[in-house]
Amino acid sequence: MNLLFYFDHPILPHAGGTERAAYLLAQALSRHGHRVSFLSLRGADSLPAEPPYFLLPRTGTLSCAENREYVETLCAGQQTDCIINCGANQDDSFFFSHERLSVQASIVSWISFDVHTGLDYFSALLRKDFSTWGNTVKTLLRRALLPYKKHVAVSNKRRKYRDMFRGSDKVVFLSPRYTEDALQLAGEPERARLYAIPNLLTYDPVQPGLSGKENAVLYVGRLVDSPKKADRLLKVWKRVQPLHPDWRLYLVGDGPERGNLERLAARLNLENVHFEGVQDPAPYYRKARILCLTSTHEGMPMVINEALSYGCTPIAFNSFHAAEDMLPDRETGRLIPPFSLRLFARELDELMSGPYVPPSTRVLTNYQPEKVIPLWMECLQE
């Protein structure tokens, strides 16, 4: 089959979670005989020669006649059998729809996030600023408007999924839990078939050894306020650092919140905190004993499985419905009730205080290619 993967940013092997997940899937499907190409709304400084990359002509906005005509012509010329929309959790699903595109290709909407994307913890998405009287008033007004804003957000989400169910041939979720969430939100689909297929494993599991491990806690991800909320981790570190002066916290990643986070670390007088920027995370997984994830919501965060692959124990808030799929027991990792910094700090302190014990990696078999790719092959061929 000729497969066209779409995402707003270029799908690259060392990019963020969705891009990397899409690249791994495309490579795996290519090895199974499918012809793969990539389409994006935005470009990049350099792109690999293979697979073929295509860029939409109007990069400012997706939904326009020029982009629609380009996609229709591209699919006809490439004899595309299937468009896999990796940005379906965004409003891109309104564009990649049989109600708007005249294409012979089937359309697969791939939801790479939690269906609710924070609606379960809507108040936690509120940015609070009490630094001045004016900012305090704005924060209180935003808080007063929360019930109305949540009602609007739920209504928009329901409309989006109903539209997606009408305009897609298939919709792929990361977990059966998300499939159920979508059905409860939008009802039975008029057209689309629904599938639950997890992300592929990024790294092959290694046999961890104590000799390679250091007293290191790790964060890997974008430095953005919502949904990642790395400021929670800094506040947790404030609680545990006096008890463990020989431990270090590494934050691997970058983003618009980095400056605010660095200032927060200084204001809290934090020690042994290292902002590493964008790096290959593998060496950090290799030496770290613990990974911390403090997001308000996620889909199926690849960092959890990446950490487990290197014998690094994850701690995360139980704030997304696939969390219990990924961390089913305390031998695999620790799930904390959202968003208790006290309980998070207590679990972190317990792991830091005890001897290094590699986490269980039994759950990783669910994300191996021999489990995941047959599910995709079935989805594409039905």
Coordinates of C-alpha atoms in Angstrom, one line a residue:
M1 CA 0.0 0.0 0.0
N2 CA 1.0 3.6 -0.6
L3 CA 0.8 5.4 2.8
L4 CA 0.9 9.2 3.3
F5 CA 1.6 10.2 6.9
Y6 CA 0.6 13.8 7.9
F7 CA 1.6 15.9 10.9
D8 CA 1.9 19.7 11.2
H9 CA 5.6 19.5 12.0
P10 CA 8.0 17.3 10.0
I11 CA 8.0 13.7 11.1
L12 CA 11.6 13.1 12.2
P13 CA 13.3 10.4 14.2
H14 CA 14.7 12.7 16.9
A15 CA 11.7 15.1 17.2
G16 CA 9.0 15.1 19.9
G17 CA 6.8 12.3 21.0
T18 CA 4.1 12.3 18.2
E19 CA 6.7 12.8 15.4
R20 CA 9.0 10.1 16.8
A21 CA 6.1 7.7 17.2
A22 CA 4.9 8.3 13.7
Y23 CA 8.5 7.9 12.3
L24 CA 9.0 4.6 14.1
L25 CA 5.6 3.3 12.8
A26 CA 6.4 4.4 9.2
Q27 CA 9.7 2.7 9.3
A28 CA 8.2 -0.5 10.6
L29 CA 5.4 -0.5 8.0
S30 CA 8.0 0.2 5.3
R31 CA 9.9 -2.9 6.3
H32 CA 6.7 -4.8 5.8
G33 CA 6.4 -3.8 2.2
H34 CA 4.4 -0.6 2.4
R35 CA 5.5 2.5 0.5
V36 CA 5.7 5.5 2.9
S37 CA 5.8 9.3 2.4
F38 CA 5.5 12.2 4.7
L39 CA 3.5 15.5 4.5
S40 CA 3.7 18.4 6.8
L41 CA 2.4 22.0 7.2
R42 CA 5.7 23.3 8.4
G43 CA 9.2 22.7 7.1
A44 CA 12.6 22.1 8.6
D45 CA 16.2 23.2 8.0
S46 CA 17.1 19.8 6.7
L47 CA 15.2 16.7 5.9
P48 CA 16.4 13.1 5.2
A49 CA 16.4 12.0 1.6
E50 CA 14.2 9.1 2.4
P51 CA 11.3 8.6 2.7
P52 CA 9.9 11.4 0.4
Y53 CA 8.8 14.5 2.3
F54 CA 6.2 16.9 1.0
L55 CA 5.3 20.4 2.3
L56 CA 1.9 22.0 2.0
P57 CA 2.0 25.3 -0.1
R58 CA 0.2 27.4 2.5
T59 CA 2.1 27.0 5.8
G60 CA 0.2 29.6 7.7
T61 CA -3.1 27.7 7.8
L62 CA -4.1 24.2 7.0
S63 CA -7.7 24.6 6.0
C64 CA -7.6 26.5 2.7
A65 CA -8.4 25.7 -0.9
E66 CA -4.8 25.8 -2.0
N67 CA -3.8 23.1 0.5
R68 CA -6.9 21.0 -0.3
E69 CA -6.1 21.0 -4.0
Y70 CA -2.4 20.1 -3.3
V71 CA -3.4 17.1 -1.1
E72 CA -5.9 15.9 -3.7
T73 CA -3.4 16.2 -6.5
L74 CA -0.6 14.6 -4.5
C75 CA -2.8 11.6 -3.5
A76 CA -3.8 11.1 -7.1
G77 CA -0.3 11.4 -8.5
Q78 CA 1.2 9.2 -5.8
Q79 CA -1.7 6.7 -6.0
T80 CA -2.1 7.0 -2.2
D81 CA -4.1 4.2 -0.7
C82 CA -4.3 5.6 2.8
I83 CA -3.7 8.9 4.6
I84 CA -2.7 8.5 8.2
N85 CA -3.4 11.8 10.0
C86 CA -1.1 11.9 13.0
G87 CA -2.5 15.3 14.1
A88 CA -6.1 14.0 14.5
N89 CA -6.1 15.1 18.2
Q90 CA -5.8 18.6 16.9
D91 CA -8.2 20.4 14.6
D92 CA -6.4 18.9 11.6
S93 CA -9.1 16.2 11.7
F94 CA -11.6 18.8 10.2
F95 CA -9.3 19.1 7.1
F96 CA -8.4 15.4 6.6
S97 CA -12.0 14.3 6.2
H98 CA -14.0 12.8 3.4
E99 CA -16.5 15.6 3.9
R100 CA -13.8 18.1 2.8
L101 CA -11.2 16.2 0.7
S102 CA -12.1 14.5 -2.6
V103 CA -9.6 11.6 -2.5
Q104 CA -9.9 7.9 -3.2
A105 CA -7.5 7.1 -0.3
S106 CA -8.9 5.9 3.0
I107 CA -8.4 8.3 5.9
V108 CA -7.1 7.0 9.2
S109 CA -7.3 9.5 12.1
W110 CA -4.6 8.6 14.7
I111 CA -5.3 10.0 18.2
S112 CA -2.0 10.3 20.0
F113 CA -3.3 11.9 23.1
D114 CA -5.8 11.3 25.9
V115 CA -9.3 11.8 24.4
H116 CA -10.2 14.2 27.3
T117 CA -6.9 16.1 27.0
G118 CA -7.2 17.6 30.5
L119 CA -11.0 17.9 30.8
D120 CA -10.8 15.6 33.8
Y121 CA -8.6 18.1 35.6
F122 CA -9.8 21.3 34.0
S123 CA -8.9 23.5 36.9
A124 CA -5.3 22.3 36.9
L125 CA -4.9 23.8 33.4
L126 CA -5.6 27.3 34.9
R127 CA -2.5 29.4 35.0
K128 CA -2.3 31.1 38.4
D129 CA -0.5 34.3 38.9
F130 CA -0.8 36.2 42.3
S131 CA 2.4 38.2 41.8
T132 CA 0.5 41.6 41.5
W133 CA -2.9 42.9 42.3
G134 CA -3.8 43.0 38.7
N135 CA -2.7 39.5 38.0
T136 CA -4.5 38.2 41.0
V137 CA -7.8 39.8 39.8
K138 CA -7.2 38.2 36.3
T139 CA -6.6 34.8 38.0
L140 CA -9.8 35.0 40.1
L141 CA -11.8 36.0 37.0
R142 CA -10.4 33.0 35.0
R143 CA -11.3 30.8 38.0
A144 CA -14.9 32.1 38.1
L145 CA -15.3 31.4 34.3
L146 CA -14.0 27.8 34.6
P147 CA -17.4 26.1 34.7
Y148 CA -18.5 27.9 31.5
K149 CA -15.2 27.3 29.8
K150 CA -15.3 23.6 30.6
H151 CA -18.8 23.3 29.2
V152 CA -17.7 25.0 26.0
A153 CA -14.6 22.7 25.8
V154 CA -16.6 19.6 26.3
S155 CA -19.1 20.7 23.6
N156 CA -16.3 21.5 21.1
K157 CA -14.7 18.1 21.9
R158 CA -17.9 16.2 21.3
R159 CA -18.5 18.1 18.0
K160 CA -14.9 17.3 16.9
Y161 CA -15.2 13.6 17.5
R162 CA -18.6 13.3 15.8
D163 CA -17.1 15.1 12.8
M164 CA -14.1 12.8 12.8
F165 CA -16.3 9.7 13.1
R166 CA -18.2 10.9 10.0
G167 CA -15.2 11.9 7.9
S168 CA -12.7 9.1 8.7
D169 CA -12.7 5.5 7.6
K170 CA -10.8 4.5 10.7
V171 CA -9.9 6.1 14.0
V172 CA -6.9 4.7 16.0
F173 CA -6.6 5.3 19.7
L174 CA -3.6 4.4 22.0
S175 CA -5.6 2.3 24.5
P176 CA -9.0 0.6 24.7
R177 CA -9.7 3.1 27.6
Y178 CA -9.5 6.0 25.1
T179 CA -11.8 4.2 22.7
E180 CA -14.4 4.0 25.5
D181 CA -13.9 7.6 26.4
A182 CA -14.6 8.6 22.8
L183 CA -17.7 6.5 22.6
Q184 CA -19.0 8.0 25.8
L185 CA -18.3 11.5 24.5
A186 CA -19.5 11.2 20.9
G187 CA -21.7 8.1 20.6
E188 CA -21.4 5.3 18.1
P189 CA -19.6 6.3 14.9
E190 CA -21.6 6.8 11.7
R191 CA -18.8 5.7 9.4
A192 CA -15.5 5.0 11.1
R193 CA -14.2 1.8 12.5
L194 CA -12.4 2.2 15.9
Y195 CA -9.1 0.6 16.8
A196 CA -6.8 0.6 19.9
I197 CA -3.1 0.3 19.0
P198 CA -0.3 1.4 21.4
N199 CA 2.9 3.2 20.4
L200 CA 5.9 1.2 19.4
L201 CA 8.8 0.8 21.8
T202 CA 11.5 3.3 21.1
Y203 CA 14.5 1.3 22.4
D204 CA 15.1 -2.4 22.8
P205 CA 15.2 -3.2 26.6
V206 CA 18.7 -3.4 28.0
Q207 CA 19.9 -5.4 31.0
P208 CA 20.5 -2.7 33.6
G209 CA 23.4 -2.9 35.9
L210 CA 24.1 -1.1 39.1
S211 CA 27.6 -0.1 37.9
G212 CA 26.1 2.3 35.3
K213 CA 23.6 3.9 37.5
E214 CA 24.1 7.2 39.4
N215 CA 22.1 9.0 42.0
A216 CA 20.1 10.8 39.3
V217 CA 16.5 11.8 38.8
L218 CA 15.4 12.6 35.2
Y219 CA 12.8 14.6 33.4
V220 CA 12.6 14.2 29.6
G221 CA 10.2 16.3 27.6
R222 CA 9.2 19.8 26.3
L223 CA 9.4 22.6 28.8
V224 CA 5.9 24.0 28.4
D225 CA 3.5 25.0 31.1
S226 CA 0.6 22.9 29.8
P227 CA 0.4 20.0 29.9
K228 CA 3.9 19.1 31.0
K229 CA 4.0 21.3 34.2
A230 CA 7.7 20.7 35.1
D231 CA 7.3 23.4 37.8
R232 CA 5.6 20.7 39.9
L233 CA 8.8 18.6 39.7
L234 CA 10.9 21.6 40.9
K235 CA 8.6 22.0 43.9
V236 CA 8.8 18.3 44.6
W237 CA 12.6 18.6 44.4
K238 CA 12.5 21.4 47.0
R239 CA 11.0 18.8 49.4
V240 CA 13.4 16.0 48.8
Q241 CA 16.8 17.7 48.1
P242 CA 17.6 18.3 51.8
L243 CA 17.3 14.6 52.4
H244 CA 19.5 13.6 49.5
P245 CA 22.3 16.1 48.9
D246 CA 24.2 13.6 46.8
W247 CA 21.4 13.3 44.2
R248 CA 21.0 15.3 41.0
L249 CA 18.0 16.3 38.9
Y250 CA 18.4 16.5 35.1
L251 CA 15.8 18.2 32.9
V252 CA 16.4 17.1 29.3
G253 CA 14.4 19.2 26.8
D254 CA 13.7 22.8 25.9
G255 CA 10.7 25.1 25.3
P256 CA 9.1 28.4 26.1
E257 CA 8.9 27.8 29.9
R258 CA 12.7 27.2 30.3
G259 CA 13.4 30.7 31.5
N260 CA 10.5 30.6 34.0
L261 CA 11.6 27.3 35.3
E262 CA 15.2 28.4 35.8
R263 CA 14.0 31.5 37.7
L264 CA 11.7 29.2 39.8
A265 CA 14.7 27.0 40.6
A266 CA 16.7 30.0 41.7
R267 CA 13.8 31.4 43.8
L268 CA 13.4 28.1 45.6
N269 CA 17.2 27.9 46.2
L270 CA 17.3 24.5 44.5
E271 CA 20.6 22.6 44.3
N272 CA 21.9 20.0 41.9
V273 CA 19.3 20.9 39.2
H274 CA 20.7 20.8 35.7
F275 CA 18.8 22.1 32.6
E276 CA 20.4 20.2 29.8
G277 CA 18.5 21.4 26.8
V278 CA 17.7 19.2 23.8
Q279 CA 19.9 16.1 24.0
D280 CA 19.8 12.5 23.0
P281 CA 18.1 11.1 26.1
A282 CA 19.6 7.6 25.9
P283 CA 22.7 8.4 28.0
Y284 CA 20.6 10.1 30.7
Y285 CA 18.2 7.1 30.8
R286 CA 21.3 4.9 31.1
K287 CA 22.6 6.6 34.2
A288 CA 19.4 7.7 35.9
R289 CA 17.6 5.6 38.5
I290 CA 14.3 7.5 38.4
L291 CA 12.2 9.2 35.8
C292 CA 9.6 11.8 36.9
L293 CA 6.5 12.8 34.8
T294 CA 4.3 15.6 36.3
S295 CA 1.9 16.3 33.4
T296 CA -1.7 17.3 33.7
H297 CA -2.6 15.0 30.9
E298 CA -0.8 12.7 28.4
G299 CA -1.7 10.1 25.8
M300 CA 0.8 7.2 26.1
P301 CA 4.0 9.0 26.9
M302 CA 6.9 7.3 25.3
V303 CA 9.3 8.5 28.0
I304 CA 7.8 5.9 30.4
N305 CA 8.6 3.0 28.2
E306 CA 12.0 4.5 27.2
A307 CA 12.9 4.8 30.9
L308 CA 11.8 1.2 31.6
S309 CA 13.9 0.0 28.7
Y310 CA 17.0 1.4 30.5
G311 CA 16.1 0.2 34.0
C312 CA 14.9 3.6 35.1
T313 CA 11.9 3.6 37.4
P314 CA 9.1 6.0 36.4
I315 CA 6.9 8.0 38.8
A316 CA 3.9 9.8 37.2
F317 CA 0.6 11.3 38.2
N318 CA -2.3 9.1 37.4
S319 CA -3.8 11.8 35.3
F320 CA -4.4 10.1 32.0
H321 CA -6.4 7.0 31.4
A322 CA -3.6 4.9 29.9
A323 CA -1.4 5.4 33.0
E324 CA -2.5 2.1 34.6
D325 CA -1.9 0.3 31.3
M326 CA 1.7 1.5 31.3
L327 CA 2.4 1.2 35.1
P328 CA 0.2 -1.6 36.3
D329 CA 2.0 -2.3 39.6
R330 CA 4.6 -0.9 41.9
E331 CA 7.3 -3.2 40.6
T332 CA 7.0 -1.4 37.2
G333 CA 6.6 2.2 38.5
R334 CA 4.7 4.5 40.8
L335 CA 1.4 6.3 40.1
I336 CA 0.5 9.3 42.3
P337 CA -3.0 10.7 42.8
P338 CA -3.3 14.0 40.8
F339 CA -1.7 16.3 41.7
S340 CA -0.4 15.8 45.2
L341 CA 3.1 17.1 45.5
R342 CA 3.4 15.7 49.0
L343 CA 2.6 12.1 47.9
F344 CA 4.9 12.5 44.9
A345 CA 7.7 13.6 47.1
R346 CA 7.1 10.8 49.5
E347 CA 7.3 8.1 46.8
L348 CA 10.4 9.8 45.3
D349 CA 12.1 9.9 48.6
E350 CA 11.4 6.2 49.1
L351 CA 13.0 5.3 45.8
M352 CA 15.9 7.6 46.5
S353 CA 16.5 6.2 50.0
G354 CA 16.5 2.5 49.1
P355 CA 19.0 0.4 47.1
Y356 CA 18.7 0.4 43.3
V357 CA 16.2 -2.2 42.2
P358 CA 15.5 -2.4 38.4
P359 CA 11.9 -2.0 37.5
S360 CA 9.9 -4.8 36.1
T361 CA 9.8 -4.6 32.3
R362 CA 7.1 -7.3 31.6
V363 CA 4.7 -4.6 30.3
L364 CA 7.1 -3.7 27.5
T365 CA 6.1 -6.8 25.6
N366 CA 2.9 -5.0 24.7
Y367 CA 4.8 -2.4 22.7
Q368 CA 7.1 -4.7 20.8
P369 CA 6.8 -4.6 16.9
E370 CA 5.6 -8.2 16.8
K371 CA 2.6 -7.1 18.9
V372 CA 1.9 -3.7 17.5
I373 CA 2.5 -4.1 13.7
P374 CA 0.0 -6.9 13.2
L375 CA -2.6 -4.6 14.7
W376 CA -1.7 -1.9 12.2
M377 CA -1.7 -4.3 9.3
E378 CA -5.2 -5.5 10.3
C379 CA -6.3 -1.8 10.5
L380 CA -5.0 -0.9 7.1
Q381 CA -6.2 -3.9 5.3
E382 CA -9.8 -4.1 6.6

